[in-house]
């Protein structure tokens, strides 16, 4: 694992953006694994800026998102499809047909999970998978548990996760109870993983995930077993990594 901490926001987002733009400039057909949450927003803004400056094109790229809420209409303000369109896709030259997000409204959700895995299997591996981390150590929506699921699956969101995400909804009761998520096995198949962690409130979980025991109690700790992981921490989250 290569772990870097940044004193300034600019260095953090520029380094993250460079990982993606240099990949795309070397291979315009690169497959990007994308994430939602507040953490990658600065990176997405930087990618939009670099695209506008003519420094990168996404015209031939394909993207795969990690997860989606179950039961939120596709165009709901807080669906991950809306998030990705508004935060990134609407502002770059990507072909939207090449952007994939699990369908949380599929009539047959189990079938949707199988199709998403089939697609990843046929088109993969993902060249770079972007990840954030939940306060409980979740990656995508793989919550801490006695055992983890390898492939795409339906998951019940833990109270802590719903509370953390309630800030985006009118009230906690509006936060979906379930999500469809790529599994840890699919995530670990990516050629490279770039994890972004920011904020003092993530310092403890960053330490646990990156230096603690590898355990399904902290799904992000499994990344310690991946051969090609880069972790970028801002000053707050990187308190233990100075
Ligand atoms: C969400 C997403 C994760 C994300 C995490 C942290 O629940 N499913 O992919 O990494 O929570 O989000 P944030 O960056 O807003 O702290």
PDB file of C-alpha atoms and ligand atoms in Angstrom:
ATOM      1  CA  UNK A   1       0.000   0.000   0.000  1.00  0.00           C
ATOM      2  CA  UNK A   2       1.265   3.449  -0.832  1.00  0.00           C
ATOM      3  CA  UNK A   3      -0.118   5.953   1.631  1.00  0.00           C
ATOM      4  CA  UNK A   4       0.252   9.704   1.139  1.00  0.00           C
ATOM      5  CA  UNK A   5      -0.984  12.527   3.328  1.00  0.00           C
ATOM      6  CA  UNK A   6      -1.566  16.042   2.051  1.00  0.00           C
ATOM      7  CA  UNK A   7      -1.457  19.330   3.912  1.00  0.00           C
ATOM      8  CA  UNK A   8      -3.420  21.177   1.277  1.00  0.00           C
ATOM      9  CA  UNK A   9      -6.610  20.417  -0.581  1.00  0.00           C
ATOM     10  CA  UNK A  10      -5.084  21.299  -3.950  1.00  0.00           C
ATOM     11  CA  UNK A  11      -2.316  18.693  -3.652  1.00  0.00           C
ATOM     12  CA  UNK A  12      -4.856  16.073  -2.567  1.00  0.00           C
ATOM     13  CA  UNK A  13      -7.240  16.535  -5.479  1.00  0.00           C
ATOM     14  CA  UNK A  14      -4.515  17.175  -8.066  1.00  0.00           C
ATOM     15  CA  UNK A  15      -2.698  13.957  -7.156  1.00  0.00           C
ATOM     16  CA  UNK A  16      -5.944  11.996  -7.326  1.00  0.00           C
ATOM     17  CA  UNK A  17      -6.866  13.584 -10.655  1.00  0.00           C
ATOM     18  CA  UNK A  18      -3.412  12.917 -12.110  1.00  0.00           C
ATOM     19  CA  UNK A  19      -3.783   9.195 -11.417  1.00  0.00           C
ATOM     20  CA  UNK A  20      -6.894   9.139 -13.569  1.00  0.00           C
ATOM     21  CA  UNK A  21      -5.812  11.537 -16.307  1.00  0.00           C
ATOM     22  CA  UNK A  22      -2.437   9.870 -16.807  1.00  0.00           C
ATOM     23  CA  UNK A  23      -4.185   6.522 -17.108  1.00  0.00           C
ATOM     24  CA  UNK A  24      -6.640   7.920 -19.666  1.00  0.00           C
ATOM     25  CA  UNK A  25      -3.920   9.682 -21.614  1.00  0.00           C
ATOM     26  CA  UNK A  26      -1.983   6.404 -21.857  1.00  0.00           C
ATOM     27  CA  UNK A  27      -5.119   4.369 -22.580  1.00  0.00           C
ATOM     28  CA  UNK A  28      -8.158   6.360 -23.748  1.00  0.00           C
ATOM     29  CA  UNK A  29     -10.262   3.170 -23.456  1.00  0.00           C
ATOM     30  CA  UNK A  30      -9.541   2.793 -19.751  1.00  0.00           C
ATOM     31  CA  UNK A  31     -12.203   1.354 -17.464  1.00  0.00           C
ATOM     32  CA  UNK A  32     -12.809   3.532 -14.446  1.00  0.00           C
ATOM     33  CA  UNK A  33     -14.486   2.347 -11.261  1.00  0.00           C
ATOM     34  CA  UNK A  34     -16.217   5.353  -9.719  1.00  0.00           C
ATOM     35  CA  UNK A  35     -17.586   6.165  -6.286  1.00  0.00           C
ATOM     36  CA  UNK A  36     -20.098   8.529  -4.730  1.00  0.00           C
ATOM     37  CA  UNK A  37     -20.144  10.295  -1.363  1.00  0.00           C
ATOM     38  CA  UNK A  38     -18.794  13.726  -0.529  1.00  0.00           C
ATOM     39  CA  UNK A  39     -15.139  12.628  -0.607  1.00  0.00           C
ATOM     40  CA  UNK A  40     -14.624  12.364  -4.399  1.00  0.00           C
ATOM     41  CA  UNK A  41     -16.434  15.619  -5.254  1.00  0.00           C
ATOM     42  CA  UNK A  42     -13.218  17.693  -5.252  1.00  0.00           C
ATOM     43  CA  UNK A  43     -11.593  15.135  -7.529  1.00  0.00           C
ATOM     44  CA  UNK A  44     -14.556  15.253  -9.912  1.00  0.00           C
ATOM     45  CA  UNK A  45     -14.368  19.061 -10.001  1.00  0.00           C
ATOM     46  CA  UNK A  46     -10.676  18.830 -10.837  1.00  0.00           C
ATOM     47  CA  UNK A  47     -11.340  16.305 -13.614  1.00  0.00           C
ATOM     48  CA  UNK A  48     -13.968  18.652 -15.085  1.00  0.00           C
ATOM     49  CA  UNK A  49     -11.490  21.531 -14.924  1.00  0.00           C
ATOM     50  CA  UNK A  50      -8.746  19.479 -16.591  1.00  0.00           C
ATOM     51  CA  UNK A  51     -11.183  18.338 -19.259  1.00  0.00           C
ATOM     52  CA  UNK A  52     -12.122  21.973 -19.989  1.00  0.00           C
ATOM     53  CA  UNK A  53      -8.443  22.817 -20.277  1.00  0.00           C
ATOM     54  CA  UNK A  54      -8.074  20.092 -22.912  1.00  0.00           C
ATOM     55  CA  UNK A  55      -5.854  17.984 -20.663  1.00  0.00           C
ATOM     56  CA  UNK A  56      -8.007  14.855 -20.722  1.00  0.00           C
ATOM     57  CA  UNK A  57     -10.810  13.269 -22.700  1.00  0.00           C
ATOM     58  CA  UNK A  58     -13.289  10.684 -21.474  1.00  0.00           C
ATOM     59  CA  UNK A  59     -14.773  10.065 -24.928  1.00  0.00           C
ATOM     60  CA  UNK A  60     -13.658   6.447 -25.062  1.00  0.00           C
ATOM     61  CA  UNK A  61     -13.675   5.650 -21.361  1.00  0.00           C
ATOM     62  CA  UNK A  62     -16.127   3.303 -19.684  1.00  0.00           C
ATOM     63  CA  UNK A  63     -17.198   3.741 -16.078  1.00  0.00           C
ATOM     64  CA  UNK A  64     -18.645   1.385 -13.489  1.00  0.00           C
ATOM     65  CA  UNK A  65     -20.087   2.722 -10.271  1.00  0.00           C
ATOM     66  CA  UNK A  66     -19.895   0.812  -7.045  1.00  0.00           C
ATOM     67  CA  UNK A  67     -23.410   1.052  -5.768  1.00  0.00           C
ATOM     68  CA  UNK A  68     -26.915   2.491  -5.830  1.00  0.00           C
ATOM     69  CA  UNK A  69     -29.767   2.821  -3.367  1.00  0.00           C
ATOM     70  CA  UNK A  70     -32.645   0.407  -3.754  1.00  0.00           C
ATOM     71  CA  UNK A  71     -36.017   1.971  -4.501  1.00  0.00           C
ATOM     72  CA  UNK A  72     -35.069   5.575  -5.250  1.00  0.00           C
ATOM     73  CA  UNK A  73     -36.316   6.670  -8.673  1.00  0.00           C
ATOM     74  CA  UNK A  74     -33.402   7.054 -11.115  1.00  0.00           C
ATOM     75  CA  UNK A  75     -33.957  10.820 -11.324  1.00  0.00           C
ATOM     76  CA  UNK A  76     -34.374  11.284  -7.548  1.00  0.00           C
ATOM     77  CA  UNK A  77     -32.085  14.076  -6.343  1.00  0.00           C
ATOM     78  CA  UNK A  78     -30.152  11.651  -4.123  1.00  0.00           C
ATOM     79  CA  UNK A  79     -29.884   8.657  -6.430  1.00  0.00           C
ATOM     80  CA  UNK A  80     -26.291   7.843  -7.281  1.00  0.00           C
ATOM     81  CA  UNK A  81     -27.189   8.133 -10.979  1.00  0.00           C
ATOM     82  CA  UNK A  82     -28.257  11.749 -10.403  1.00  0.00           C
ATOM     83  CA  UNK A  83     -25.137  12.351  -8.290  1.00  0.00           C
ATOM     84  CA  UNK A  84     -22.798  11.063 -11.008  1.00  0.00           C
ATOM     85  CA  UNK A  85     -24.577  12.968 -13.778  1.00  0.00           C
ATOM     86  CA  UNK A  86     -24.515  16.224 -11.833  1.00  0.00           C
ATOM     87  CA  UNK A  87     -21.063  15.944 -10.288  1.00  0.00           C
ATOM     88  CA  UNK A  88     -19.217  14.581 -13.313  1.00  0.00           C
ATOM     89  CA  UNK A  89     -20.845  13.060 -16.373  1.00  0.00           C
ATOM     90  CA  UNK A  90     -22.847  16.139 -17.481  1.00  0.00           C
ATOM     91  CA  UNK A  91     -19.653  18.190 -17.587  1.00  0.00           C
ATOM     92  CA  UNK A  92     -17.280  15.939 -19.526  1.00  0.00           C
ATOM     93  CA  UNK A  93     -17.263  14.334 -22.960  1.00  0.00           C
ATOM     94  CA  UNK A  94     -18.180  10.847 -21.774  1.00  0.00           C
ATOM     95  CA  UNK A  95     -20.705   8.764 -23.681  1.00  0.00           C
ATOM     96  CA  UNK A  96     -23.435   8.217 -21.057  1.00  0.00           C
ATOM     97  CA  UNK A  97     -24.144   4.807 -22.541  1.00  0.00           C
ATOM     98  CA  UNK A  98     -20.699   3.849 -21.384  1.00  0.00           C
ATOM     99  CA  UNK A  99     -21.465   4.799 -17.780  1.00  0.00           C
ATOM    100  CA  UNK A 100     -22.779   1.962 -15.659  1.00  0.00           C
ATOM    101  CA  UNK A 101     -24.491   2.148 -12.291  1.00  0.00           C
ATOM    102  CA  UNK A 102     -26.435  -0.729 -10.745  1.00  0.00           C
ATOM    103  CA  UNK A 103     -30.177  -0.310 -11.217  1.00  0.00           C
ATOM    104  CA  UNK A 104     -31.744  -0.080  -7.776  1.00  0.00           C
ATOM    105  CA  UNK A 105     -35.204  -0.146  -9.325  1.00  0.00           C
ATOM    106  CA  UNK A 106     -34.852  -3.332 -11.316  1.00  0.00           C
ATOM    107  CA  UNK A 107     -37.946  -5.507 -11.081  1.00  0.00           C
ATOM    108  CA  UNK A 108     -35.757  -8.470 -10.266  1.00  0.00           C
ATOM    109  CA  UNK A 109     -32.914  -7.152  -8.102  1.00  0.00           C
ATOM    110  CA  UNK A 110     -31.170 -10.521  -7.838  1.00  0.00           C
ATOM    111  CA  UNK A 111     -31.089 -10.688 -11.610  1.00  0.00           C
ATOM    112  CA  UNK A 112     -29.720  -7.142 -11.743  1.00  0.00           C
ATOM    113  CA  UNK A 113     -26.880  -8.213  -9.429  1.00  0.00           C
ATOM    114  CA  UNK A 114     -26.054 -11.164 -11.656  1.00  0.00           C
ATOM    115  CA  UNK A 115     -26.136  -8.988 -14.809  1.00  0.00           C
ATOM    116  CA  UNK A 116     -23.837  -6.400 -13.228  1.00  0.00           C
ATOM    117  CA  UNK A 117     -21.332  -9.106 -12.304  1.00  0.00           C
ATOM    118  CA  UNK A 118     -21.560 -10.640 -15.779  1.00  0.00           C
ATOM    119  CA  UNK A 119     -20.849  -7.250 -17.308  1.00  0.00           C
ATOM    120  CA  UNK A 120     -17.855  -6.689 -15.011  1.00  0.00           C
ATOM    121  CA  UNK A 121     -16.566 -10.154 -15.782  1.00  0.00           C
ATOM    122  CA  UNK A 122     -16.920  -9.704 -19.542  1.00  0.00           C
ATOM    123  CA  UNK A 123     -15.608  -6.147 -19.742  1.00  0.00           C
ATOM    124  CA  UNK A 124     -13.209  -6.091 -16.809  1.00  0.00           C
ATOM    125  CA  UNK A 125     -10.893  -5.817 -15.130  1.00  0.00           C
ATOM    126  CA  UNK A 126     -11.425  -2.240 -14.018  1.00  0.00           C
ATOM    127  CA  UNK A 127      -8.174  -0.314 -14.488  1.00  0.00           C
ATOM    128  CA  UNK A 128      -8.552   1.974 -11.508  1.00  0.00           C
ATOM    129  CA  UNK A 129     -11.170   1.700  -8.793  1.00  0.00           C
ATOM    130  CA  UNK A 130     -11.878   4.792  -6.766  1.00  0.00           C
ATOM    131  CA  UNK A 131     -13.037   4.203  -3.192  1.00  0.00           C
ATOM    132  CA  UNK A 132     -14.095   6.191  -0.167  1.00  0.00           C
ATOM    133  CA  UNK A 133     -14.606   4.728   3.267  1.00  0.00           C
ATOM    134  CA  UNK A 134     -17.546   4.767   5.671  1.00  0.00           C
ATOM    135  CA  UNK A 135     -17.063   5.607   9.352  1.00  0.00           C
ATOM    136  CA  UNK A 136     -17.610   1.936  10.117  1.00  0.00           C
ATOM    137  CA  UNK A 137     -15.008   0.833   7.555  1.00  0.00           C
ATOM    138  CA  UNK A 138     -17.430   0.025   4.761  1.00  0.00           C
ATOM    139  CA  UNK A 139     -16.322   0.203   1.162  1.00  0.00           C
ATOM    140  CA  UNK A 140     -19.049   0.814  -1.403  1.00  0.00           C
ATOM    141  CA  UNK A 141     -21.943  -0.512   0.685  1.00  0.00           C
ATOM    142  CA  UNK A 142     -20.117  -3.573   2.003  1.00  0.00           C
ATOM    143  CA  UNK A 143     -20.933  -3.213   5.666  1.00  0.00           C
ATOM    144  CA  UNK A 144     -18.898  -4.817   8.491  1.00  0.00           C
ATOM    145  CA  UNK A 145     -20.121  -8.365   9.075  1.00  0.00           C
ATOM    146  CA  UNK A 146     -18.989 -11.825  10.098  1.00  0.00           C
ATOM    147  CA  UNK A 147     -18.608 -12.686   6.449  1.00  0.00           C
ATOM    148  CA  UNK A 148     -18.592 -10.599   3.300  1.00  0.00           C
ATOM    149  CA  UNK A 149     -20.097 -11.208  -0.117  1.00  0.00           C
ATOM    150  CA  UNK A 150     -17.817 -11.437  -3.106  1.00  0.00           C
ATOM    151  CA  UNK A 151     -20.118 -10.374  -5.945  1.00  0.00           C
ATOM    152  CA  UNK A 152     -22.736  -7.687  -6.489  1.00  0.00           C
ATOM    153  CA  UNK A 153     -25.540  -8.091  -3.974  1.00  0.00           C
ATOM    154  CA  UNK A 154     -28.367  -6.421  -2.101  1.00  0.00           C
ATOM    155  CA  UNK A 155     -27.344  -5.171   1.297  1.00  0.00           C
ATOM    156  CA  UNK A 156     -29.189  -3.816   4.323  1.00  0.00           C
ATOM    157  CA  UNK A 157     -27.698  -0.491   5.343  1.00  0.00           C
ATOM    158  CA  UNK A 158     -26.540  -0.275   8.943  1.00  0.00           C
ATOM    159  CA  UNK A 159     -28.001   2.398  11.212  1.00  0.00           C
ATOM    160  CA  UNK A 160     -24.650   4.234  11.279  1.00  0.00           C
ATOM    161  CA  UNK A 161     -24.540   4.370   7.489  1.00  0.00           C
ATOM    162  CA  UNK A 162     -28.119   5.633   7.225  1.00  0.00           C
ATOM    163  CA  UNK A 163     -27.369   8.267   9.870  1.00  0.00           C
ATOM    164  CA  UNK A 164     -24.239   9.389   8.018  1.00  0.00           C
ATOM    165  CA  UNK A 165     -26.153   9.699   4.763  1.00  0.00           C
ATOM    166  CA  UNK A 166     -29.217  11.351   6.339  1.00  0.00           C
ATOM    167  CA  UNK A 167     -27.556  14.731   5.746  1.00  0.00           C
ATOM    168  CA  UNK A 168     -28.515  14.411   2.092  1.00  0.00           C
ATOM    169  CA  UNK A 169     -32.197  13.619   2.764  1.00  0.00           C
ATOM    170  CA  UNK A 170     -35.054  15.585   4.381  1.00  0.00           C
ATOM    171  CA  UNK A 171     -35.050  13.148   7.316  1.00  0.00           C
ATOM    172  CA  UNK A 172     -33.522   9.823   8.342  1.00  0.00           C
ATOM    173  CA  UNK A 173     -36.803   8.111   7.448  1.00  0.00           C
ATOM    174  CA  UNK A 174     -36.239   9.088   3.832  1.00  0.00           C
ATOM    175  CA  UNK A 175     -32.855   7.320   3.644  1.00  0.00           C
ATOM    176  CA  UNK A 176     -33.288   4.008   1.832  1.00  0.00           C
ATOM    177  CA  UNK A 177     -32.848   0.897   3.941  1.00  0.00           C
ATOM    178  CA  UNK A 178     -31.224  -1.174   1.208  1.00  0.00           C
ATOM    179  CA  UNK A 179     -28.683  -0.764  -1.531  1.00  0.00           C
ATOM    180  CA  UNK A 180     -27.245  -2.749  -4.389  1.00  0.00           C
ATOM    181  CA  UNK A 181     -23.468  -2.873  -4.200  1.00  0.00           C
ATOM    182  CA  UNK A 182     -20.471  -4.405  -5.866  1.00  0.00           C
ATOM    183  CA  UNK A 183     -18.958  -6.991  -3.531  1.00  0.00           C
ATOM    184  CA  UNK A 184     -15.472  -6.997  -2.098  1.00  0.00           C
ATOM    185  CA  UNK A 185     -14.405  -9.704  -4.543  1.00  0.00           C
ATOM    186  CA  UNK A 186     -15.330  -7.535  -7.525  1.00  0.00           C
ATOM    187  CA  UNK A 187     -13.589  -4.526  -5.997  1.00  0.00           C
ATOM    188  CA  UNK A 188     -10.427  -6.524  -5.330  1.00  0.00           C
ATOM    189  CA  UNK A 189     -10.263  -7.549  -9.012  1.00  0.00           C
ATOM    190  CA  UNK A 190      -9.433  -3.989 -10.077  1.00  0.00           C
ATOM    191  CA  UNK A 191      -5.889  -3.578 -11.384  1.00  0.00           C
ATOM    192  CA  UNK A 192      -5.369  -0.592  -9.140  1.00  0.00           C
ATOM    193  CA  UNK A 193      -7.348   0.853  -6.246  1.00  0.00           C
ATOM    194  CA  UNK A 194      -7.225   4.498  -5.238  1.00  0.00           C
ATOM    195  CA  UNK A 195      -8.783   5.172  -1.860  1.00  0.00           C
ATOM    196  CA  UNK A 196      -9.484   8.749  -0.803  1.00  0.00           C
ATOM    197  CA  UNK A 197     -10.034   9.560   2.866  1.00  0.00           C
ATOM    198  CA  UNK A 198     -10.708  12.999   4.204  1.00  0.00           C
ATOM    199  CA  UNK A 199     -11.734  14.656   7.429  1.00  0.00           C
ATOM    200  CA  UNK A 200     -10.751  14.302  11.088  1.00  0.00           C
ATOM    201  CA  UNK A 201     -13.815  12.182  11.663  1.00  0.00           C
ATOM    202  CA  UNK A 202     -12.199   9.514   9.451  1.00  0.00           C
ATOM    203  CA  UNK A 203      -8.776   9.506  11.185  1.00  0.00           C
ATOM    204  CA  UNK A 204      -9.561   6.573  13.494  1.00  0.00           C
ATOM    205  CA  UNK A 205     -11.112   4.391  10.818  1.00  0.00           C
ATOM    206  CA  UNK A 206      -8.251   5.232   8.427  1.00  0.00           C
ATOM    207  CA  UNK A 207      -5.743   4.008  11.007  1.00  0.00           C
ATOM    208  CA  UNK A 208      -7.754   0.867  11.679  1.00  0.00           C
ATOM    209  CA  UNK A 209      -8.324   0.059   7.999  1.00  0.00           C
ATOM    210  CA  UNK A 210      -4.771   0.718   6.841  1.00  0.00           C
ATOM    211  CA  UNK A 211      -2.727  -0.551   9.784  1.00  0.00           C
ATOM    212  CA  UNK A 212      -5.060  -2.726  11.883  1.00  0.00           C
ATOM    213  CA  UNK A 213      -5.836  -6.411  11.475  1.00  0.00           C
ATOM    214  CA  UNK A 214      -7.385  -7.544   8.203  1.00  0.00           C
ATOM    215  CA  UNK A 215     -10.915  -8.383   9.216  1.00  0.00           C
ATOM    216  CA  UNK A 216     -14.426  -8.519   7.791  1.00  0.00           C
ATOM    217  CA  UNK A 217     -15.324  -6.262  10.752  1.00  0.00           C
ATOM    218  CA  UNK A 218     -13.610  -3.527   8.786  1.00  0.00           C
ATOM    219  CA  UNK A 219     -14.132  -4.285   5.074  1.00  0.00           C
ATOM    220  CA  UNK A 220     -11.641  -1.594   3.995  1.00  0.00           C
ATOM    221  CA  UNK A 221      -8.870  -3.503   5.805  1.00  0.00           C
ATOM    222  CA  UNK A 222      -9.084  -6.153   3.077  1.00  0.00           C
ATOM    223  CA  UNK A 223      -7.369  -3.691   0.773  1.00  0.00           C
ATOM    224  CA  UNK A 224      -4.163  -4.464   2.645  1.00  0.00           C
ATOM    225  CA  UNK A 225      -4.174  -7.714   0.632  1.00  0.00           C
ATOM    226  CA  UNK A 226      -4.433  -5.997  -2.757  1.00  0.00           C
ATOM    227  CA  UNK A 227      -1.126  -5.648  -4.636  1.00  0.00           C
ATOM    228  CA  UNK A 228      -1.679  -2.158  -6.029  1.00  0.00           C
ATOM    229  CA  UNK A 229      -3.362   0.318  -3.703  1.00  0.00           C
ATOM    230  CA  UNK A 230      -2.740   4.023  -3.351  1.00  0.00           C
ATOM    231  CA  UNK A 231      -4.352   5.839  -0.428  1.00  0.00           C
ATOM    232  CA  UNK A 232      -4.596   9.616  -0.307  1.00  0.00           C
ATOM    233  CA  UNK A 233      -5.398  11.206   3.034  1.00  0.00           C
ATOM    234  CA  UNK A 234      -6.029  14.829   3.775  1.00  0.00           C
ATOM    235  CA  UNK A 235      -4.477  16.354   6.852  1.00  0.00           C
ATOM    236  CA  UNK A 236      -7.443  15.581   9.114  1.00  0.00           C
ATOM    237  CA  UNK A 237      -7.795  11.935   8.120  1.00  0.00           C
ATOM    238  CA  UNK A 238      -4.013  11.492   8.012  1.00  0.00           C
ATOM    239  CA  UNK A 239      -3.398  12.405  11.675  1.00  0.00           C
ATOM    240  CA  UNK A 240      -1.713   9.040  12.376  1.00  0.00           C
ATOM    241  CA  UNK A 241       0.334   8.998   9.180  1.00  0.00           C
ATOM    242  CA  UNK A 242       2.499  12.100   9.523  1.00  0.00           C
TER     243      UNK A 242
HETATM  244  C1  LIG B   1     -21.390   6.018   1.116  1.00  0.00           C
HETATM  245  C2  LIG B   1     -20.938   5.268  -0.162  1.00  0.00           C
HETATM  246  C3  LIG B   1     -19.487   4.927  -0.110  1.00  0.00           C
HETATM  247  C4  LIG B   1     -18.718   6.115   0.410  1.00  0.00           C
HETATM  248  C5  LIG B   1     -19.047   6.355   1.852  1.00  0.00           C
HETATM  249  C6  LIG B   1     -18.398   7.597   2.448  1.00  0.00           C
HETATM  250  O1  LIG B   1     -22.303   5.374   1.896  1.00  0.00           O
HETATM  251  N1  LIG B   1     -21.689   4.099  -0.469  1.00  0.00           N
HETATM  252  O2  LIG B   1     -19.058   4.548  -1.418  1.00  0.00           O
HETATM  253  O3  LIG B   1     -17.335   5.858   0.327  1.00  0.00           O
HETATM  254  O4  LIG B   1     -20.432   6.344   2.081  1.00  0.00           O
HETATM  255  O5  LIG B   1     -19.027   8.760   2.061  1.00  0.00           O
HETATM  256  P1  LIG B   1     -18.460  10.204   2.324  1.00  0.00           P
HETATM  257  O6  LIG B   1     -17.363  10.392   1.341  1.00  0.00           O
HETATM  258  O7  LIG B   1     -19.610  11.122   2.057  1.00  0.00           O
HETATM  259  O8  LIG B   1     -17.990  10.222   3.730  1.00  0.00           O
END
